[in-house]
PDB file of C-alpha atoms in Angstrom:
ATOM      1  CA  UNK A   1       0.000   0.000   0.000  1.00 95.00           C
ATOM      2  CA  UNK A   2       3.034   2.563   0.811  1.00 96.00           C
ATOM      3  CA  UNK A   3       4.536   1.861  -2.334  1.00 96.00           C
ATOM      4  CA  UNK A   4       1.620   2.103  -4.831  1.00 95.00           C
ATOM      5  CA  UNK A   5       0.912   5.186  -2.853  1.00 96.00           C
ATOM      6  CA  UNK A   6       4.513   6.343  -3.483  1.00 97.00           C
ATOM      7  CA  UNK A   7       3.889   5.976  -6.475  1.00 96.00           C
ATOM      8  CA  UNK A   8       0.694   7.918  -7.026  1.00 97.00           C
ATOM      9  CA  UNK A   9       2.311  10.863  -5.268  1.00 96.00           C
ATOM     10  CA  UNK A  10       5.152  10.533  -8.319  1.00 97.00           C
ATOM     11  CA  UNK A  11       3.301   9.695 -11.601  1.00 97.00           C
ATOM     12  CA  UNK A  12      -0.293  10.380 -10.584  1.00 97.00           C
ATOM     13  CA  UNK A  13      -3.400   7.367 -11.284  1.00 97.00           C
ATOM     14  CA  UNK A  14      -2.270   4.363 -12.876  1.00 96.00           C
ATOM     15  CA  UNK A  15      -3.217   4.630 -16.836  1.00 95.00           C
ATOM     16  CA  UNK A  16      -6.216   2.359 -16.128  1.00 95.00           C
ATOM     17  CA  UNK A  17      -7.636   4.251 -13.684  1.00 97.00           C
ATOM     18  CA  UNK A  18      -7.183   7.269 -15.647  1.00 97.00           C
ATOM     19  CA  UNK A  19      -9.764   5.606 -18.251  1.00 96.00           C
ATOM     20  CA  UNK A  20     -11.867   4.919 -15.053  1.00 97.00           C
ATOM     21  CA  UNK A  21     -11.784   8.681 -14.193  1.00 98.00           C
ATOM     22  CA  UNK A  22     -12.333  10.224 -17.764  1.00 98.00           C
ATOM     23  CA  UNK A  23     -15.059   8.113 -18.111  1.00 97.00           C
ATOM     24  CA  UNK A  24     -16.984   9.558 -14.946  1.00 98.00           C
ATOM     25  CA  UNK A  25     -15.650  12.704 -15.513  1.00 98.00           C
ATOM     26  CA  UNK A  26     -17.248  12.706 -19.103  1.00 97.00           C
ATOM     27  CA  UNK A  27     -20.778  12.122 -17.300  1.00 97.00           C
ATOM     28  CA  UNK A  28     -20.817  15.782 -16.240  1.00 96.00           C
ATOM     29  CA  UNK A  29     -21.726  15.265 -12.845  1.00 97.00           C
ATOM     30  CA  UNK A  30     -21.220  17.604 -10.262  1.00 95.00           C
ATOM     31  CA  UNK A  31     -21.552  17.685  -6.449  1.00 97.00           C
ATOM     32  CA  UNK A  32     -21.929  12.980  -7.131  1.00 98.00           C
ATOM     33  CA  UNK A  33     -21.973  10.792  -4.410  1.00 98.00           C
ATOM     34  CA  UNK A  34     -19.511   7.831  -5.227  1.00 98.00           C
ATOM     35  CA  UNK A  35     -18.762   4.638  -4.138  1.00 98.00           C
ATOM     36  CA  UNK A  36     -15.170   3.265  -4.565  1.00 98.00           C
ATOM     37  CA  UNK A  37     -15.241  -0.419  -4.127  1.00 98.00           C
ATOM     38  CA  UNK A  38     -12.098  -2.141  -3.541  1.00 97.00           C
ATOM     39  CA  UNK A  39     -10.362   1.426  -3.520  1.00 96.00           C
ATOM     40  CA  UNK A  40      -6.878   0.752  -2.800  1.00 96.00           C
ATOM     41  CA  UNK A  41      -5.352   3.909  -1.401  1.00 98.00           C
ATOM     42  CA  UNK A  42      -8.118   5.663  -2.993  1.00 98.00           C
ATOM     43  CA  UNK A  43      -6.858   7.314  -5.940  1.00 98.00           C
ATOM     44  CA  UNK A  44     -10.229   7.545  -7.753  1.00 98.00           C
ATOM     45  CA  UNK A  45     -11.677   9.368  -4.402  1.00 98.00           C
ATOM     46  CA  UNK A  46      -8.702  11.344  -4.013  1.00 98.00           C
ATOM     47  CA  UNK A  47      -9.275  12.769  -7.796  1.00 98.00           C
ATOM     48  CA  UNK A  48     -12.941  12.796  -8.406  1.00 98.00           C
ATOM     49  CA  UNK A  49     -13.095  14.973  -4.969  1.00 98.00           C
ATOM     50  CA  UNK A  50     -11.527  17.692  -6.854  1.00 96.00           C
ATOM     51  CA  UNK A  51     -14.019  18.597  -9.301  1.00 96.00           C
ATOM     52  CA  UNK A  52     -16.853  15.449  -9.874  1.00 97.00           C
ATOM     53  CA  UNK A  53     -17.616  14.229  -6.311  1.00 98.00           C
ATOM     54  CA  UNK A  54     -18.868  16.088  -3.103  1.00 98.00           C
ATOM     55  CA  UNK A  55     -18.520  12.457  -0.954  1.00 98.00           C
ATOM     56  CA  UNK A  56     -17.595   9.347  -1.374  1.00 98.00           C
ATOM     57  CA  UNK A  57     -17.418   5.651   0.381  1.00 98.00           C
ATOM     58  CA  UNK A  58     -14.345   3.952   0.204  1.00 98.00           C
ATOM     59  CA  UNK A  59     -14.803  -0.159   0.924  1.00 98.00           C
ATOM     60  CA  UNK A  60     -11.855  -2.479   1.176  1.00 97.00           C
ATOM     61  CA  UNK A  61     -11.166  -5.970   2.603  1.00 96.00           C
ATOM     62  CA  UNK A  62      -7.432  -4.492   3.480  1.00 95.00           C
ATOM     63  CA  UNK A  63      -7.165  -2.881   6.286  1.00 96.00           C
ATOM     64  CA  UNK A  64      -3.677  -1.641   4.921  1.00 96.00           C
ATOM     65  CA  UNK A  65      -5.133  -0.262   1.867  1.00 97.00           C
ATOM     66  CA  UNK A  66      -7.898   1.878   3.892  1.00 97.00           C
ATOM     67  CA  UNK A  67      -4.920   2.774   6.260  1.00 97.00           C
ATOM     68  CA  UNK A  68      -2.941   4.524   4.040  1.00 97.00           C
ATOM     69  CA  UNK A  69      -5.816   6.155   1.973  1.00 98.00           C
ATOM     70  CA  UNK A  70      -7.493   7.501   5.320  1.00 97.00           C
ATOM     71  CA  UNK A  71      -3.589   9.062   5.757  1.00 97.00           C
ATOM     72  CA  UNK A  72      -3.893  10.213   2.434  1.00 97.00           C
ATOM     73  CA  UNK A  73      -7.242  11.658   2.833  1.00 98.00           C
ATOM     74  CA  UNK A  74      -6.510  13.664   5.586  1.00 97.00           C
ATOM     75  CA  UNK A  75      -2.725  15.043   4.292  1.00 97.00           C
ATOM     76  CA  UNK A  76      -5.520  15.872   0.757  1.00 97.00           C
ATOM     77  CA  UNK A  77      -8.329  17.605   3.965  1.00 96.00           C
ATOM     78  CA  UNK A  78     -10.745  15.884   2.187  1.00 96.00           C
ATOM     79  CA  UNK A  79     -11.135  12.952   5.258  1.00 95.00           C
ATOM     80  CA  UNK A  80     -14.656  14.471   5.841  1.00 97.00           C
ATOM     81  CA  UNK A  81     -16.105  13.386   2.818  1.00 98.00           C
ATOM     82  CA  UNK A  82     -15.143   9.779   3.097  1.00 98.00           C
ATOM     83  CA  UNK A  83     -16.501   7.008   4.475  1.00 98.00           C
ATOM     84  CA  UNK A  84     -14.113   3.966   5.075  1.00 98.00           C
ATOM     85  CA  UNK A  85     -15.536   0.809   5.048  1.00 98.00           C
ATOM     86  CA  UNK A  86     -13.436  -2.084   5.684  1.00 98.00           C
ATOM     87  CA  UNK A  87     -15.196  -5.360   4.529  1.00 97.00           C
ATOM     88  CA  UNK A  88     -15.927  -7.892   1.257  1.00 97.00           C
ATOM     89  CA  UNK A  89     -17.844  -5.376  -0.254  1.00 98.00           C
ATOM     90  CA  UNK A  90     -21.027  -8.071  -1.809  1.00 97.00           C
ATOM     91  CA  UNK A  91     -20.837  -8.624   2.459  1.00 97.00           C
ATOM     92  CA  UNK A  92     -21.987  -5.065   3.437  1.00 98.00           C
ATOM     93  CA  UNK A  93     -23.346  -3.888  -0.229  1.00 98.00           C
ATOM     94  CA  UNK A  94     -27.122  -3.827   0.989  1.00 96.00           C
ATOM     95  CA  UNK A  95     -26.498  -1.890   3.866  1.00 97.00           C
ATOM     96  CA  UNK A  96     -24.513   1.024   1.802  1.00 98.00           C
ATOM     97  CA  UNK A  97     -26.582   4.367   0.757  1.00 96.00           C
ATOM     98  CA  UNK A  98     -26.989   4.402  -3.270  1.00 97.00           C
ATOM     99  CA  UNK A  99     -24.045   6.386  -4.948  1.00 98.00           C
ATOM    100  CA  UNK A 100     -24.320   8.074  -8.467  1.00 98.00           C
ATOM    101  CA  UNK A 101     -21.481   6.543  -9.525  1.00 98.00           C
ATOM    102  CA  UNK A 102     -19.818   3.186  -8.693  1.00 98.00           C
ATOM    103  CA  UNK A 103     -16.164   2.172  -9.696  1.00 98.00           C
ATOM    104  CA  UNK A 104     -14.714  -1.038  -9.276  1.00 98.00           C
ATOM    105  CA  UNK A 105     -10.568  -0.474 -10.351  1.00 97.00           C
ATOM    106  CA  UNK A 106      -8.964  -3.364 -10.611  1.00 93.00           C
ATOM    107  CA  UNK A 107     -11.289  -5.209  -8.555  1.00 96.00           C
ATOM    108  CA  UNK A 108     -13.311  -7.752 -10.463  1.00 96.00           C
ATOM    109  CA  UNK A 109      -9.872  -9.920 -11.215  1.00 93.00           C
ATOM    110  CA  UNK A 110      -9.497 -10.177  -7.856  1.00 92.00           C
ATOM    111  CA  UNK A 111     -12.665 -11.588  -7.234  1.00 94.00           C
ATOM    112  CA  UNK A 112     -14.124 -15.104  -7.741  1.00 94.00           C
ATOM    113  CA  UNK A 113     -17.782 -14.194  -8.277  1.00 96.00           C
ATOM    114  CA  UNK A 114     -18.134 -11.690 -10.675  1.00 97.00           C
ATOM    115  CA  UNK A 115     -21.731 -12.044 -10.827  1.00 97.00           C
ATOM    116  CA  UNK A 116     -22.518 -11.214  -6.765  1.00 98.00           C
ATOM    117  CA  UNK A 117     -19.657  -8.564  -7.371  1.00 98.00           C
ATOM    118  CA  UNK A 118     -21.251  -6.949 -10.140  1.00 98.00           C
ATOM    119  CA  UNK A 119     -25.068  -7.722  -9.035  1.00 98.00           C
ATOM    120  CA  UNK A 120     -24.163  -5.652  -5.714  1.00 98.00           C
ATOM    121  CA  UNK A 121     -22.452  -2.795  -7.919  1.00 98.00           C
ATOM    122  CA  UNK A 122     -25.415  -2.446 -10.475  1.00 97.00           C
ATOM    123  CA  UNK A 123     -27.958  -2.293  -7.159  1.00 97.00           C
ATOM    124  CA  UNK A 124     -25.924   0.771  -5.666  1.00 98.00           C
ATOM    125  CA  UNK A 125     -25.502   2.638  -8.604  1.00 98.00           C
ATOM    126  CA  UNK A 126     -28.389   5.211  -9.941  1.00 97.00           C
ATOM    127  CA  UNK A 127     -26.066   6.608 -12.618  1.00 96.00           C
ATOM    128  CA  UNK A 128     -23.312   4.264 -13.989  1.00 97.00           C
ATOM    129  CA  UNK A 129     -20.750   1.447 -13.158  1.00 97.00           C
ATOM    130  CA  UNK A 130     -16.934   2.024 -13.990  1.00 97.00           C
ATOM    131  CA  UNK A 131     -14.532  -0.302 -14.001  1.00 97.00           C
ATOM    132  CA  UNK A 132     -11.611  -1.736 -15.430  1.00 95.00           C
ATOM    133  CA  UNK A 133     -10.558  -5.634 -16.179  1.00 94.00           C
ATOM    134  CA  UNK A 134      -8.313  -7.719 -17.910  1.00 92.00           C
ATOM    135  CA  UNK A 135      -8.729  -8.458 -21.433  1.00 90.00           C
ATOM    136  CA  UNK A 136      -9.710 -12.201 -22.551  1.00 92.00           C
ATOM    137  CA  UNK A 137      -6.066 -12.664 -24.621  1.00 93.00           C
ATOM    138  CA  UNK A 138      -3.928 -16.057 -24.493  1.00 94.00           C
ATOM    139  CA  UNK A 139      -1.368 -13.913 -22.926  1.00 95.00           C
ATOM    140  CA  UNK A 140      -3.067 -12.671 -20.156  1.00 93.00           C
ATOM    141  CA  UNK A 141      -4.271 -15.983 -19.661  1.00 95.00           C
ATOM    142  CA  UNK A 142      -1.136 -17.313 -19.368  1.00 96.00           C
ATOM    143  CA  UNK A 143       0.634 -14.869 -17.244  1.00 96.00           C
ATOM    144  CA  UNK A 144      -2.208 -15.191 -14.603  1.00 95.00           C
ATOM    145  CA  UNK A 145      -2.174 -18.746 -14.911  1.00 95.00           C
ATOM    146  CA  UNK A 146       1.468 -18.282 -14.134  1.00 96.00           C
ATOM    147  CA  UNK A 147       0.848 -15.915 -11.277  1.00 95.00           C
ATOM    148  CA  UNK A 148      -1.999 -18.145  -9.574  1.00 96.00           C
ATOM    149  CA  UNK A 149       0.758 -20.897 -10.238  1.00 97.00           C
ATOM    150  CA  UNK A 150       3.149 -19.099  -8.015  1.00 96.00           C
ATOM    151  CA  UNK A 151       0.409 -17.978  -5.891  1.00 95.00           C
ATOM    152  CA  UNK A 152      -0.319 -21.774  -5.178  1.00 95.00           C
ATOM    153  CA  UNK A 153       3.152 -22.790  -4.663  1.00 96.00           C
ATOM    154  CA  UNK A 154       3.636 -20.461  -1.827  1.00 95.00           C
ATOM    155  CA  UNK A 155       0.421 -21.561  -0.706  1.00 96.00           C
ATOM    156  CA  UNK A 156      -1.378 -17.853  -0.799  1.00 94.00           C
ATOM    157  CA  UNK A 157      -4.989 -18.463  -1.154  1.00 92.00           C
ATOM    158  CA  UNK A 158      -5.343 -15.149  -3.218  1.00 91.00           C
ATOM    159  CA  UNK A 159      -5.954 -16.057  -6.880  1.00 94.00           C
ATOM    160  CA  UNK A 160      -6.336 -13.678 -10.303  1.00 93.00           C
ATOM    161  CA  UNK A 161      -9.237 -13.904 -12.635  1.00 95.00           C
ATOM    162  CA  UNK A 162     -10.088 -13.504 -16.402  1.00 94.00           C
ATOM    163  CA  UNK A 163     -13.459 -13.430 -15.959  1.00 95.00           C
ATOM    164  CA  UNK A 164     -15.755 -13.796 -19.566  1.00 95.00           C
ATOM    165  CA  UNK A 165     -16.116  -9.958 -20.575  1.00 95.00           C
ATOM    166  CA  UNK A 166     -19.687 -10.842 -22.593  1.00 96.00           C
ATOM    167  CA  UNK A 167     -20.847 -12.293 -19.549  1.00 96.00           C
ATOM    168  CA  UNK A 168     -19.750  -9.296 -17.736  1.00 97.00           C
ATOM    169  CA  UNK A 169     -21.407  -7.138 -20.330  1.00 96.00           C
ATOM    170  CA  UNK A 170     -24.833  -8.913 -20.198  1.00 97.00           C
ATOM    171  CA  UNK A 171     -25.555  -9.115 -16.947  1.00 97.00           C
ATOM    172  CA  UNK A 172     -24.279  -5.674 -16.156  1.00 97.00           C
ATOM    173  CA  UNK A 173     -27.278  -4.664 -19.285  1.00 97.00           C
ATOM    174  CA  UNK A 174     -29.319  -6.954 -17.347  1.00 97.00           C
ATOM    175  CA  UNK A 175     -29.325  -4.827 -14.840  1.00 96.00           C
ATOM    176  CA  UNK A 176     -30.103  -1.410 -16.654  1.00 95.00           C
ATOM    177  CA  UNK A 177     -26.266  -0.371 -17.413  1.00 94.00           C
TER     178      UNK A 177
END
């Protein structure tokens, strides 16, 4: 978490999250309620507080993660219009307010059910869903077949996910997006 924070401080958002933030800034909302799932040090809060959002709610299963980006949040004086939640976010979705926008940043690799993942996104959102993924290539399938291979061998229970992007798409039409 220090490091990738480190490293926002130095280069800014990651180029995939800058894709997740021109696409909600291209919404023309103003004064939006968001909801950051899975939001790391909370670069798309951090950002969107500047001109899009007037609050947001930050969840995260790491309590590292939501460490540093409540450190960050403060050193920004935006801490105020935050909420940190730390949980599995499909755990606590029903009892989170609706948000006009929801973002998911590299979050739906990372997570085996990408149908209660995205089922609990759609039902928070009353505007639009952001988020990013990896791309259904040989190569990526390989390198995080190699990575969960690793991941195994040093007997981490975390595993990556290329998840079937028309899947993805219909259900997230499915449920009005």
């Amino acid at each position: 978490a220090k490091a990738n924070l480190k490293d926002y401080r130095k280069r800014g958002p990651a180029d995939q999250t800058k894709l997740i933030l021109e696409a909600v800034r291209s919404l023309g909302l103003k004064d939006a309620a968001l909801l950051d799932v899975g939001g790391g040090i909370g670069t798309i809060h951090h950002e969107l507080l500047k001109d899009v959002a007037r609050e947001a709610t930050h969840v995260d299963a790491s309590s590292a993660y939501l460490k540093v980006a409540t450190e960050e949040a403060k050193r920004l004086g935006h801490e105020a219009q935050v909420k940190f939640v730390h949980a599995d976010f499909t755990d606590v979705a029903e009892n989170l307010r609706q948000a006009d926008v929801v973002t998911l940043d590299r979050v739906v690799c990372c997570y085996p059910n990408f149908r209660k993942l995205l089922k609990a996104a759609s039902s928070k959102s009353r505007t639009a869903i952001a988020l990013t993924y990896p791309r259904e290539t040989w190569y990526m399938k390989m390198a995080i077949g190699v990575m969960n291979f690793f991941q195994r061998l040093m007997r981490d229970p975390f595993r990556v996910f290329v998840h079937p992007v028309a899947e993805m798409d219909a259900l997230l039409k499915n449920e009005g997006f």
